[in-house]
C-alpha cells in the first residue's frame, strides 16, 4: 500500500467510493492541476468527492475548479496520457496530508478489482 501510516484509510476509502460512483474529481483550469512530490515525481491530485476537490482547491488558493471524470475517461484517456508523460495519481491530498501517490497501473488495477466487487455485489457473480 502506498500509505505511510497504517491508520490512513484515504486510499482504500477512495477506491471504494470511486468504484461505487464510477468516477473521480480532479481540478481543471486551462489544463489539469499537476503538483510535484518532495522527490520530484509529478502527480495529478484526484478525489472521490467534489467537496474534497473544492476544499483542496480553496486550501491552495487555486483557480482550478472541481471537474468530474468518468472511470472510462480516467482509464482510457487520462491514465494513457499520464503513463506517456510519467505522471502519477495523487490520491486525496488535503491541506494537512500529502497525496497518496500511486502509479496509473496500480490505480487502474485497484479500481478494476473494486469495480468487479461492486458489480458482483449488484448483479451477482456471473462467472
mmCIF file of C-alpha atoms in Angstrom, residues 4 7 9 11-12 18 26 33 63 69 72 74 93 96 100 106 111-112 114 118 123:
data_model
loop_
_atom_site.group_PDB
_atom_site.id
_atom_site.type_symbol
_atom_site.label_atom_id
_atom_site.label_comp_id
_atom_site.label_asym_id
_atom_site.label_seq_id
_atom_site.Cartn_x
_atom_site.Cartn_y
_atom_site.Cartn_z
ATOM 1 C CA UNK A 4 2.857 5.908 5.002
ATOM 2 C CA UNK A 7 -4.357 4.325 10.079
ATOM 3 C CA UNK A 9 -7.594 4.896 5.110
ATOM 4 C CA UNK A 11 -6.663 5.247 -0.387
ATOM 5 C CA UNK A 12 -8.988 2.350 0.493
ATOM 6 C CA UNK A 18 -14.876 5.653 -6.851
ATOM 7 C CA UNK A 26 -9.862 16.480 -10.451
ATOM 8 C CA UNK A 33 -3.729 20.650 -11.916
ATOM 9 C CA UNK A 63 -8.197 28.966 -9.901
ATOM 10 C CA UNK A 69 -14.204 12.452 -14.780
ATOM 11 C CA UNK A 72 -13.907 5.334 -18.702
ATOM 12 C CA UNK A 74 -9.902 8.234 -16.485
ATOM 13 C CA UNK A 93 -4.451 15.305 -0.751
ATOM 14 C CA UNK A 96 -2.847 18.758 6.244
ATOM 15 C CA UNK A 100 -1.044 9.234 -1.585
ATOM 16 C CA UNK A 106 -1.524 0.454 -9.547
ATOM 17 C CA UNK A 111 -10.029 0.271 -9.358
ATOM 18 C CA UNK A 112 -10.758 -2.670 -11.670
ATOM 19 C CA UNK A 114 -13.019 -2.845 -6.690
ATOM 20 C CA UNK A 118 -19.220 -3.731 -6.829
ATOM 21 C CA UNK A 123 -25.650 -8.305 -10.123
#
